[in-house]
Amino acid sequence: MTVYLFFLFLIFTTTNASDVPIFLRQNCTTNETFTYNTTFQLNLRTLLSSLSSNATSNTQFRNATVSGGSPSDTVYGLFLCRGDVPPQLCQQCVLNATQRLGNQNTDSCKFAKSAIIWYDECLVRYSNRDFFSTVDTRPRMRLRNTANISHTKSFLRLLYTTLNETADEAANSNGAKLYATKQANISVFQTLYCLTQCTPDLSPQDCRSCLSGVIGDLSWCCPGSQGGRVLYPSCNFRYELYPFYRMDSPEPQGIPSPTNSTIKKGEAGKRGISSEIGTVTFVSITVTGLWWVFGT
Ligand SMILES: *[C@@H]1O[C@H](CO)[C@@H](O)[C@H](O)[C@H]1NC(C)=O
Ligand SMILES: *[C@@H]1O[C@H](CO)[C@@H](O)[C@H](O)[C@H]1NC(C)=O
Ligand SMILES: *[C@@H]1O[C@H](CO)[C@@H](O)[C@H](O)[C@H]1NC(C)=O
Ligand SMILES: *[C@@H]1O[C@H](CO)[C@@H](O)[C@H](O)[C@H]1NC(C)=O
Ligand SMILES: *[C@@H]1O[C@H](CO)[C@@H](O)[C@H](O)[C@H]1NC(C)=O
Ligand SMILES: *[C@@H]1O[C@H](CO)[C@@H](O)[C@H](O)[C@H]1NC(C)=O
Ligand SMILES: *[C@@H]1O[C@H](CO)[C@@H](O)[C@H](O)[C@H]1NC(C)=O
Ligand SMILES: *[C@@H]1O[C@H](CO)[C@@H](O)[C@H](O)[C@H]1NC(C)=O
Ligand SMILES: *[C@@H]1O[C@H](CO)[C@@H](O)[C@H](O)[C@H]1NC(C)=O
Ligand SMILES: *[C@@H]1O[C@H](CO)[C@@H](O)[C@H](O)[C@H]1NC(C)=O
């Protein structure tokens, strides 16, 4: 209930400023901790500030290593922004995440040697273990939209097919981003929106196998739901019946391009903002039907 109210609070405090990152969850190791004023803490601070300063450049993924002191004092970390998140929001998200991680006063994460934090728009994690280029599937989290879907069977078939196609596309996207989105028509009136993403330090094969795992958790996450997501440290998926990600806006074909590029940019910006407000509004309407479930 507390979490639920907190989420409501977040939604209503973020509807005005549409460019505020939305915090989802933080999970830390409780079995390994460091002590105050040690080299490890110093290295962690350096790492977090390096990540947040690196997010200021136009980049959506960065890994970093800070060593010093003994080998066990080395800290590894990375941030990843969702593939459609514009640079400034990415930067804000990473900044907020690193500040939360660096704030060692929160009960659950006091002096944890590794931690992960998920937002709608980004994830940040650090560890005393070199986790780069490895598929990590724990801890995981799920989030479901409690609005139910009718005609479940045909919907599920379409959902699995589309998620699989999105996963193939993300794994084979040859750019640095292992990210893809896909839409499918459920009916004339309903469209399915899917998104998958891996951390770009994974190989295409590892990305696909991570996504197979996360898609395999669909029945754990949100059977019968109109929307849901499963997040692993290394990859995640989300689906909804409304557009929750920013569409790439390729030049419409057959329509002459506007000659004034300033106006063109303005229109694209407006479209982005209004679709975002649409999403937030939708969430605030349906939030009464949202509940949170977490697991191992
Ligand atoms: C802490 O837990 C993780 C997994 O939960 C395990 O891999 C690691 O070895 C544990 N560390 C210690 C010191 O027990
Ligand atoms: C932290 O460590 C430094 C040097 O090791 C020491 O000078 C300082 O007093 C310590 N601070 C606290 C609050 O313990
Ligand atoms: C990333 O951060 C490190 C350490 O602060 C810095 O040396 C490096 O230049 C930064 N890179 C970018 C692209 O900002
Ligand atoms: C980033 O990760 C790669 C492996 O994916 C590793 O080789 C590289 O050293 C890492 N870079 C930093 C700055 O930690
Ligand atoms: C990070 O987000 C939280 C909640 O959204 C907010 O209370 C906090 O002020 C933010 N911090 C920064 C530095 O933006
Ligand atoms: C964090 O993740 C671990 C491993 O998956 C899980 O056992 C633990 O319950 C999680 N902690 C919280 C606070 O959710
Ligand atoms: C959705 O279905 C579940 C069981 O499958 C049920 O418990 C829940 O109340 C339903 N939610 C709504 C909003 O109908
Ligand atoms: C989706 O892919 C998995 C393997 O990654 C496969 O087992 C499953 O049958 C596929 N489902 C559909 C509907 O294509
Ligand atoms: C969905 O339907 C619209 C027209 O109703 C069509 O233009 C579009 O290509 C369809 N999309 C897919 C993925 O089939
Ligand atoms: C586009 O329009 C803006 C304002 O309407 C004007 O300032 C600008 O010079 C125009 N640019 C071009 C390339 O015509």
CSV table of C-alpha atoms and ligand atoms in Angstrom, one decimal:
chain,number,residue,atom,x,y,z
A,1,MET,CA,0.0,0.0,0.0
A,2,THR,CA,2.8,2.3,0.9
A,3,VAL,CA,4.5,1.6,-2.4
A,4,TYR,CA,1.2,2.0,-4.2
A,5,LEU,CA,0.6,5.4,-2.6
A,6,PHE,CA,4.2,6.4,-3.3
A,7,PHE,CA,3.7,5.5,-6.9
A,8,LEU,CA,0.5,7.5,-7.1
A,9,PHE,CA,2.4,10.4,-5.5
A,10,LEU,CA,5.1,10.0,-8.2
A,11,ILE,CA,2.6,10.0,-11.0
A,12,PHE,CA,0.8,13.0,-9.8
A,13,THR,CA,3.9,15.0,-9.1
A,14,THR,CA,5.4,14.1,-12.5
A,15,THR,CA,2.4,14.9,-14.7
A,16,ASN,CA,3.2,18.6,-14.9
A,17,ALA,CA,6.9,18.2,-15.8
A,18,SER,CA,6.8,15.4,-18.3
A,19,ASP,CA,10.6,15.2,-18.3
A,20,VAL,CA,11.1,13.8,-14.8
A,21,PRO,CA,12.5,10.3,-14.5
A,22,ILE,CA,10.2,7.8,-12.8
A,23,PHE,CA,11.8,5.7,-10.1
A,24,LEU,CA,10.8,2.0,-10.1
A,25,ARG,CA,12.9,0.0,-7.7
A,26,GLN,CA,16.3,-0.5,-6.1
A,27,ASN,CA,17.8,-3.8,-5.1
A,28,CYS,CA,21.1,-4.3,-3.3
A,29,THR,CA,23.1,-7.2,-2.0
A,30,THR,CA,22.7,-7.5,1.7
A,31,ASN,CA,25.3,-10.1,2.2
A,32,GLU,CA,28.3,-8.0,1.2
A,33,THR,CA,28.9,-4.6,2.6
A,34,PHE,CA,31.7,-2.1,2.8
A,35,THR,CA,32.6,0.2,5.7
A,36,TYR,CA,32.5,3.9,5.9
A,37,ASN,CA,35.5,5.9,4.7
A,38,THR,CA,37.3,3.0,3.0
A,39,THR,CA,38.9,2.9,-0.4
A,40,PHE,CA,36.0,1.0,-1.7
A,41,GLN,CA,33.6,3.8,-0.8
A,42,LEU,CA,36.0,6.3,-2.3
A,43,ASN,CA,36.1,4.3,-5.5
A,44,LEU,CA,32.4,3.9,-5.6
A,45,ARG,CA,31.9,7.7,-5.3
A,46,THR,CA,34.3,8.2,-8.1
A,47,LEU,CA,32.5,5.6,-10.2
A,48,LEU,CA,29.1,7.2,-9.6
A,49,SER,CA,30.2,10.7,-10.5
A,50,SER,CA,32.0,9.4,-13.5
A,51,LEU,CA,28.9,7.7,-14.7
A,52,SER,CA,26.7,10.8,-14.2
A,53,SER,CA,29.2,13.1,-15.8
A,54,ASN,CA,29.5,10.7,-18.8
A,55,ALA,CA,25.7,10.8,-19.2
A,56,THR,CA,26.0,14.5,-20.1
A,57,SER,CA,27.5,13.6,-23.4
A,58,ASN,CA,25.1,12.3,-26.0
A,59,THR,CA,25.3,8.7,-24.9
A,60,GLN,CA,22.8,6.1,-23.7
A,61,PHE,CA,25.2,3.5,-22.4
A,62,ARG,CA,28.5,3.7,-20.6
A,63,ASN,CA,30.5,1.3,-18.5
A,64,ALA,CA,33.2,2.3,-16.1
A,65,THR,CA,35.8,0.7,-13.8
A,66,VAL,CA,37.5,2.4,-10.9
A,67,SER,CA,40.4,0.7,-9.2
A,68,GLY,CA,42.7,1.8,-6.5
A,69,GLY,CA,43.8,0.2,-3.3
A,70,SER,CA,43.7,-3.5,-3.3
A,71,PRO,CA,42.1,-5.5,-6.2
A,72,SER,CA,39.0,-6.1,-4.0
A,73,ASP,CA,38.4,-2.4,-3.9
A,74,THR,CA,37.7,-2.2,-7.6
A,75,VAL,CA,34.2,-1.1,-8.5
A,76,TYR,CA,32.5,-1.8,-11.8
A,77,GLY,CA,29.4,0.1,-13.0
A,78,LEU,CA,27.3,1.0,-15.9
A,79,PHE,CA,24.2,3.0,-16.9
A,80,LEU,CA,21.8,2.3,-19.7
A,81,CYS,CA,19.0,4.5,-20.9
A,82,ARG,CA,15.9,3.2,-22.7
A,83,GLY,CA,16.6,3.3,-26.4
A,84,ASP,CA,14.0,6.1,-27.1
A,85,VAL,CA,14.9,8.4,-24.2
A,86,PRO,CA,16.3,11.8,-25.4
A,87,PRO,CA,19.8,12.8,-24.1
A,88,GLN,CA,18.6,15.3,-21.5
A,89,LEU,CA,16.1,13.0,-19.9
A,90,CYS,CA,18.7,10.2,-19.9
A,91,GLN,CA,21.1,12.5,-18.2
A,92,GLN,CA,18.6,13.5,-15.5
A,93,CYS,CA,17.7,9.9,-15.0
A,94,VAL,CA,21.3,8.8,-14.5
A,95,LEU,CA,22.0,11.8,-12.3
A,96,ASN,CA,19.0,11.0,-10.0
A,97,ALA,CA,19.9,7.3,-10.0
A,98,THR,CA,23.6,7.9,-9.1
A,99,GLN,CA,22.5,10.3,-6.3
A,100,ARG,CA,20.2,7.7,-4.8
A,101,LEU,CA,22.9,5.0,-5.0
A,102,GLY,CA,25.5,7.3,-3.5
A,103,ASN,CA,23.2,8.2,-0.7
A,104,GLN,CA,24.1,5.5,1.7
A,105,ASN,CA,21.4,6.4,4.2
A,106,THR,CA,18.6,4.4,2.7
A,107,ASP,CA,17.9,1.3,4.9
A,108,SER,CA,17.8,-1.3,2.2
A,109,CYS,CA,21.0,-0.3,0.6
A,110,LYS,CA,23.3,0.7,3.4
A,111,PHE,CA,26.8,0.2,2.2
A,112,ALA,CA,26.0,-2.5,-0.3
A,113,LYS,CA,28.9,-3.7,-2.4
A,114,SER,CA,26.5,-4.1,-5.4
A,115,ALA,CA,23.3,-2.5,-6.3
A,116,ILE,CA,20.9,-1.9,-9.1
A,117,ILE,CA,18.4,0.8,-9.6
A,118,TRP,CA,15.6,0.8,-12.2
A,119,TYR,CA,13.7,3.8,-13.5
A,120,ASP,CA,11.2,3.9,-16.4
A,121,GLU,CA,14.0,5.6,-18.4
A,122,CYS,CA,17.2,4.1,-17.3
A,123,LEU,CA,19.0,1.6,-15.1
A,124,VAL,CA,22.3,2.1,-13.2
A,125,ARG,CA,24.2,-0.6,-11.4
A,126,TYR,CA,27.5,-1.2,-9.7
A,127,SER,CA,29.3,-4.1,-8.2
A,128,ASN,CA,32.6,-5.3,-6.7
A,129,ARG,CA,32.4,-8.1,-9.3
A,130,ASP,CA,33.3,-7.6,-13.0
A,131,PHE,CA,29.9,-8.2,-14.6
A,132,PHE,CA,30.6,-6.7,-18.0
A,133,SER,CA,29.6,-8.8,-21.0
A,134,THR,CA,27.9,-11.4,-18.9
A,135,VAL,CA,24.2,-12.2,-18.8
A,136,ASP,CA,22.7,-11.4,-15.4
A,137,THR,CA,19.2,-12.4,-14.8
A,138,ARG,CA,19.0,-11.7,-11.1
A,139,PRO,CA,17.7,-9.7,-9.3
A,140,ARG,CA,14.7,-9.4,-11.5
A,141,MET,CA,11.5,-7.4,-11.1
A,142,ARG,CA,8.1,-7.5,-12.7
A,143,LEU,CA,5.4,-4.8,-13.1
A,144,ARG,CA,2.0,-5.5,-14.4
A,145,ASN,CA,-0.9,-3.5,-15.7
A,146,THR,CA,-3.9,-5.0,-13.9
A,147,ALA,CA,-6.3,-4.1,-16.7
A,148,ASN,CA,-7.1,-7.6,-18.1
A,149,ILE,CA,-7.3,-8.6,-21.7
A,150,SER,CA,-10.3,-10.4,-23.1
A,151,HIS,CA,-9.9,-13.2,-25.8
A,152,THR,CA,-6.7,-14.2,-24.0
A,153,LYS,CA,-5.6,-17.1,-26.2
A,154,SER,CA,-5.3,-15.2,-29.5
A,155,PHE,CA,-3.8,-12.3,-27.7
A,156,LEU,CA,-1.1,-14.4,-26.0
A,157,ARG,CA,-0.1,-15.9,-29.4
A,158,LEU,CA,0.2,-12.5,-30.9
A,159,LEU,CA,2.1,-11.2,-27.8
A,160,TYR,CA,4.7,-14.0,-27.9
A,161,THR,CA,5.2,-13.7,-31.6
A,162,THR,CA,5.6,-10.0,-31.5
A,163,LEU,CA,7.9,-10.1,-28.5
A,164,ASN,CA,10.0,-12.7,-30.2
A,165,GLU,CA,10.2,-10.6,-33.3
A,166,THR,CA,11.2,-7.6,-31.2
A,167,ALA,CA,13.8,-9.7,-29.5
A,168,ASP,CA,15.3,-10.9,-32.8
A,169,GLU,CA,15.4,-7.3,-34.0
A,170,ALA,CA,17.0,-6.0,-30.8
A,171,ALA,CA,19.7,-8.7,-30.8
A,172,ASN,CA,20.5,-8.1,-34.5
A,173,SER,CA,20.4,-4.4,-34.4
A,174,ASN,CA,23.9,-3.8,-35.6
A,175,GLY,CA,24.3,-0.4,-34.1
A,176,ALA,CA,25.5,0.0,-30.5
A,177,LYS,CA,21.9,-0.2,-29.2
A,178,LEU,CA,20.5,-3.6,-28.6
A,179,TYR,CA,17.0,-2.1,-28.6
A,180,ALA,CA,13.9,-2.6,-30.7
A,181,THR,CA,10.2,-1.7,-30.6
A,182,LYS,CA,7.4,-3.3,-32.6
A,183,GLN,CA,3.7,-2.7,-33.1
A,184,ALA,CA,1.1,-5.3,-34.0
A,185,ASN,CA,-2.6,-4.9,-34.8
A,186,ILE,CA,-4.9,-6.7,-32.4
A,187,SER,CA,-8.0,-5.4,-34.1
A,188,VAL,CA,-9.0,-2.4,-36.0
A,189,PHE,CA,-9.3,-0.7,-32.6
A,190,GLN,CA,-6.4,-2.1,-30.6
A,191,THR,CA,-2.7,-2.0,-31.2
A,192,LEU,CA,0.0,-3.9,-29.2
A,193,TYR,CA,3.2,-2.0,-28.5
A,194,CYS,CA,6.3,-4.0,-27.6
A,195,LEU,CA,9.8,-3.0,-26.5
A,196,THR,CA,12.9,-5.1,-25.8
A,197,GLN,CA,16.4,-4.0,-24.9
A,198,CYS,CA,19.7,-5.5,-23.7
A,199,THR,CA,22.8,-3.7,-22.2
A,200,PRO,CA,25.0,-3.1,-25.3
A,201,ASP,CA,28.0,-4.9,-23.7
A,202,LEU,CA,26.3,-8.2,-24.6
A,203,SER,CA,27.0,-10.1,-27.8
A,204,PRO,CA,23.9,-10.5,-30.1
A,205,GLN,CA,23.7,-14.2,-29.0
A,206,ASP,CA,23.9,-13.4,-25.3
A,207,CYS,CA,21.3,-10.6,-25.8
A,208,ARG,CA,18.9,-13.0,-27.6
A,209,SER,CA,19.3,-15.6,-24.9
A,210,CYS,CA,18.8,-13.1,-22.2
A,211,LEU,CA,15.6,-11.9,-24.0
A,212,SER,CA,14.4,-15.5,-24.3
A,213,GLY,CA,14.7,-15.8,-20.6
A,214,VAL,CA,12.9,-12.5,-19.8
A,215,ILE,CA,10.1,-13.3,-22.3
A,216,GLY,CA,9.9,-16.7,-20.7
A,217,ASP,CA,9.0,-14.9,-17.5
A,218,LEU,CA,5.9,-13.5,-19.1
A,219,SER,CA,3.6,-16.0,-17.3
A,220,TRP,CA,5.3,-15.1,-14.1
A,221,CYS,CA,4.9,-11.4,-14.7
A,222,CYS,CA,1.5,-10.7,-16.1
A,223,PRO,CA,-0.7,-13.5,-17.4
A,224,GLY,CA,-3.9,-12.0,-18.8
A,225,SER,CA,-2.7,-8.5,-18.4
A,226,GLN,CA,-3.0,-5.7,-20.9
A,227,GLY,CA,0.5,-4.6,-20.2
A,228,GLY,CA,3.5,-5.6,-18.2
A,229,ARG,CA,7.3,-5.8,-18.0
A,230,VAL,CA,10.1,-7.9,-16.7
A,231,LEU,CA,13.4,-6.4,-16.0
A,232,TYR,CA,16.7,-8.2,-15.6
A,233,PRO,CA,20.0,-6.4,-15.0
A,234,SER,CA,21.0,-7.4,-18.6
A,235,CYS,CA,17.8,-7.1,-20.5
A,236,ASN,CA,14.1,-6.4,-20.3
A,237,PHE,CA,10.8,-6.3,-22.2
A,238,ARG,CA,7.6,-4.3,-21.9
A,239,TYR,CA,4.3,-4.4,-23.7
A,240,GLU,CA,1.2,-2.2,-23.5
A,241,LEU,CA,-1.9,-1.4,-25.5
A,242,TYR,CA,-0.8,2.2,-25.7
A,243,PRO,CA,2.3,3.8,-27.1
A,244,PHE,CA,4.6,4.1,-24.1
A,245,TYR,CA,7.8,4.7,-26.1
A,246,ARG,CA,8.7,7.5,-28.4
A,247,MET,CA,8.4,6.5,-32.0
A,248,ASP,CA,11.1,7.2,-34.4
A,249,SER,CA,9.6,9.7,-36.7
A,250,PRO,CA,11.0,9.0,-40.2
A,251,GLU,CA,10.1,11.4,-43.0
A,252,PRO,CA,6.6,10.6,-44.1
A,253,GLN,CA,6.8,9.2,-47.6
A,254,GLY,CA,5.0,10.9,-50.5
A,255,ILE,CA,4.6,14.1,-48.5
A,256,PRO,CA,6.9,16.9,-49.6
A,257,SER,CA,9.2,17.8,-46.8
A,258,PRO,CA,8.6,21.2,-45.3
A,259,THR,CA,11.2,23.7,-46.6
A,260,ASN,CA,11.7,25.4,-43.2
A,261,SER,CA,13.6,23.0,-41.0
A,262,THR,CA,12.9,25.1,-37.9
A,263,ILE,CA,9.2,24.6,-38.2
A,264,LYS,CA,9.8,20.9,-38.9
A,265,LYS,CA,11.7,20.5,-35.7
A,266,GLY,CA,9.1,22.4,-33.7
A,267,GLU,CA,6.4,20.0,-35.0
A,268,ALA,CA,8.4,17.0,-34.1
A,269,GLY,CA,9.0,18.4,-30.6
A,270,LYS,CA,5.3,19.1,-30.1
A,271,ARG,CA,4.4,15.6,-31.2
A,272,GLY,CA,6.9,14.1,-28.8
A,273,ILE,CA,5.5,16.1,-25.9
A,274,SER,CA,1.9,15.5,-26.6
A,275,SER,CA,2.4,11.8,-26.9
A,276,GLU,CA,4.2,11.8,-23.7
A,277,ILE,CA,1.5,13.7,-21.9
A,278,GLY,CA,-0.9,11.2,-23.4
A,279,THR,CA,1.0,8.3,-21.8
A,280,VAL,CA,1.3,9.9,-18.4
A,281,THR,CA,-2.4,10.8,-18.4
A,282,PHE,CA,-3.3,7.2,-19.4
A,283,VAL,CA,-1.1,5.9,-16.6
A,284,SER,CA,-2.7,8.2,-14.0
A,285,ILE,CA,-6.2,7.1,-15.1
A,286,THR,CA,-5.3,3.4,-15.0
A,287,VAL,CA,-3.1,3.6,-12.0
A,288,THR,CA,-5.9,2.5,-9.7
A,289,GLY,CA,-5.6,-0.8,-11.5
A,290,LEU,CA,-1.9,-1.1,-11.1
A,291,TRP,CA,-0.2,-3.2,-8.5
A,292,TRP,CA,3.3,-4.2,-7.9
A,293,VAL,CA,4.7,-7.6,-7.5
A,294,PHE,CA,8.4,-8.3,-6.9
A,295,GLY,CA,10.2,-11.6,-6.7
A,296,THR,CA,13.5,-13.3,-6.9
B,1,LIG,C1,26.4,-12.9,-1.8
B,1,LIG,O1,25.3,-13.4,-2.5
B,1,LIG,C2,25.6,-13.6,-3.9
B,1,LIG,C3,24.3,-14.1,-4.6
B,1,LIG,O2,23.2,-13.8,-3.8
B,1,LIG,C4,26.7,-14.6,-4.0
B,1,LIG,O3,27.0,-14.8,-5.4
B,1,LIG,C5,27.9,-14.2,-3.3
B,1,LIG,O4,28.9,-15.2,-3.3
B,1,LIG,C6,27.5,-13.9,-1.8
B,1,LIG,N1,28.7,-13.4,-1.2
B,1,LIG,C7,29.1,-13.8,0.0
B,1,LIG,C8,30.3,-13.1,0.6
B,1,LIG,O5,28.5,-14.6,0.6
B,2,LIG,C1,38.4,9.3,6.9
B,2,LIG,O1,39.7,8.8,6.6
B,2,LIG,C2,40.6,9.9,6.6
B,2,LIG,C3,42.0,9.3,6.2
B,2,LIG,O2,42.0,7.9,6.2
B,2,LIG,C4,40.7,10.5,7.9
B,2,LIG,O3,41.6,11.6,7.9
B,2,LIG,C5,39.3,11.1,8.3
B,2,LIG,O4,39.4,11.6,9.6
B,2,LIG,C6,38.3,10.0,8.2
B,2,LIG,N1,37.0,10.5,8.4
B,2,LIG,C7,36.1,10.0,9.2
B,2,LIG,C8,34.8,10.7,9.4
B,2,LIG,O5,36.3,9.0,9.8
B,3,LIG,C1,33.7,9.8,-18.6
B,3,LIG,O1,34.1,10.0,-17.3
B,3,LIG,C2,35.5,9.9,-17.1
B,3,LIG,C3,35.9,10.1,-15.7
B,3,LIG,O2,35.2,11.2,-15.1
B,3,LIG,C4,36.2,11.0,-18.0
B,3,LIG,O3,37.6,10.8,-17.9
B,3,LIG,C5,35.8,10.8,-19.4
B,3,LIG,O4,36.3,11.8,-20.2
B,3,LIG,C6,34.3,10.9,-19.5
B,3,LIG,N1,33.9,10.7,-20.9
B,3,LIG,C7,33.0,11.4,-21.4
B,3,LIG,C8,32.6,11.1,-22.8
B,3,LIG,O5,32.4,12.4,-20.9
B,4,LIG,C1,33.5,-1.9,-20.6
B,4,LIG,O1,33.2,-3.3,-20.8
B,4,LIG,C2,34.1,-4.0,-21.6
B,4,LIG,C3,33.5,-5.3,-21.8
B,4,LIG,O2,32.3,-5.3,-22.3
B,4,LIG,C4,35.5,-4.0,-21.1
B,4,LIG,O3,36.3,-4.6,-22.0
B,4,LIG,C5,35.9,-2.5,-20.9
B,4,LIG,O4,37.2,-2.5,-20.2
B,4,LIG,C6,34.9,-1.8,-20.0
B,4,LIG,N1,35.3,-0.4,-19.9
B,4,LIG,C7,35.4,0.2,-18.8
B,4,LIG,C8,35.8,1.7,-18.9
B,4,LIG,O5,35.2,-0.3,-17.7
B,5,LIG,C1,15.3,12.3,-7.8
B,5,LIG,O1,14.0,11.9,-7.8
B,5,LIG,C2,13.3,12.0,-6.6
B,5,LIG,C3,11.9,11.5,-6.7
B,5,LIG,O2,11.5,11.6,-8.0
B,5,LIG,C4,13.3,13.4,-6.1
B,5,LIG,O3,12.7,13.5,-4.8
B,5,LIG,C5,14.7,13.9,-6.0
B,5,LIG,O4,14.6,15.3,-5.7
B,5,LIG,C6,15.4,13.7,-7.3
B,5,LIG,N1,16.7,14.2,-7.2
B,5,LIG,C7,17.3,14.9,-8.1
B,5,LIG,C8,18.7,15.3,-7.9
B,5,LIG,O5,16.7,15.2,-9.2
B,6,LIG,C1,16.6,-8.2,-4.2
B,6,LIG,O1,16.9,-9.3,-5.1
B,6,LIG,C2,17.2,-10.5,-4.3
B,6,LIG,C3,17.7,-11.5,-5.3
B,6,LIG,O2,16.8,-11.6,-6.4
B,6,LIG,C4,15.9,-10.9,-3.6
B,6,LIG,O3,16.2,-12.1,-2.9
B,6,LIG,C5,15.5,-9.8,-2.7
B,6,LIG,O4,14.3,-10.1,-2.1
B,6,LIG,C6,15.4,-8.5,-3.4
B,6,LIG,N1,15.3,-7.5,-2.4
B,6,LIG,C7,14.2,-6.6,-2.4
B,6,LIG,C8,14.2,-5.6,-1.4
B,6,LIG,O5,13.4,-6.7,-3.3
B,7,LIG,C1,-7.9,-9.6,-13.8
B,7,LIG,O1,-7.9,-11.0,-13.7
B,7,LIG,C2,-7.5,-11.5,-12.4
B,7,LIG,C3,-7.5,-13.0,-12.4
B,7,LIG,O2,-7.1,-13.5,-13.7
B,7,LIG,C4,-8.5,-11.0,-11.3
B,7,LIG,O3,-8.0,-11.4,-10.1
B,7,LIG,C5,-8.5,-9.5,-11.4
B,7,LIG,O4,-9.5,-9.0,-10.5
B,7,LIG,C6,-8.9,-9.0,-12.8
B,7,LIG,N1,-8.8,-7.6,-12.8
B,7,LIG,C7,-9.7,-6.8,-13.3
B,7,LIG,C8,-9.4,-5.3,-13.3
B,7,LIG,O5,-10.7,-7.2,-13.8
B,8,LIG,C1,9.4,-17.4,-29.1
B,8,LIG,O1,10.8,-17.8,-28.9
B,8,LIG,C2,11.0,-18.9,-28.1
B,8,LIG,C3,12.5,-19.2,-28.0
B,8,LIG,O2,13.2,-18.0,-27.9
B,8,LIG,C4,10.2,-20.1,-28.5
B,8,LIG,O3,10.4,-21.2,-27.6
B,8,LIG,C5,8.8,-19.8,-28.7
B,8,LIG,O4,8.1,-20.9,-29.3
B,8,LIG,C6,8.6,-18.6,-29.6
B,8,LIG,N1,7.2,-18.3,-29.6
B,8,LIG,C7,6.5,-17.9,-30.7
B,8,LIG,C8,5.1,-17.6,-30.5
B,8,LIG,O5,7.1,-17.6,-31.7
B,9,LIG,C1,-2.2,-2.0,-38.8
B,9,LIG,O1,-3.3,-1.5,-39.4
B,9,LIG,C2,-3.1,-0.3,-40.2
B,9,LIG,C3,-4.4,0.1,-40.8
B,9,LIG,O2,-5.5,-0.2,-40.0
B,9,LIG,C4,-2.0,-0.6,-41.2
B,9,LIG,O3,-1.7,0.6,-41.9
B,9,LIG,C5,-0.7,-1.1,-40.6
B,9,LIG,O4,0.2,-1.4,-41.5
B,9,LIG,C6,-1.0,-2.3,-39.7
B,9,LIG,N1,0.2,-2.7,-39.0
B,9,LIG,C7,0.7,-3.9,-38.9
B,9,LIG,C8,1.9,-4.1,-38.1
B,9,LIG,O5,0.1,-4.8,-39.5
B,10,LIG,C1,12.3,29.3,-40.6
B,10,LIG,O1,11.3,30.0,-39.9
B,10,LIG,C2,11.8,30.8,-38.9
B,10,LIG,C3,10.7,31.5,-38.1
B,10,LIG,O2,9.5,31.2,-38.7
B,10,LIG,C4,12.9,31.8,-39.4
B,10,LIG,O3,13.4,32.5,-38.3
B,10,LIG,C5,13.9,31.0,-40.1
B,10,LIG,O4,14.8,31.9,-40.8
B,10,LIG,C6,13.4,30.1,-41.2
B,10,LIG,N1,14.4,29.3,-41.8
B,10,LIG,C7,14.5,29.1,-43.1
B,10,LIG,C8,15.6,28.2,-43.5
B,10,LIG,O5,13.8,29.5,-43.9
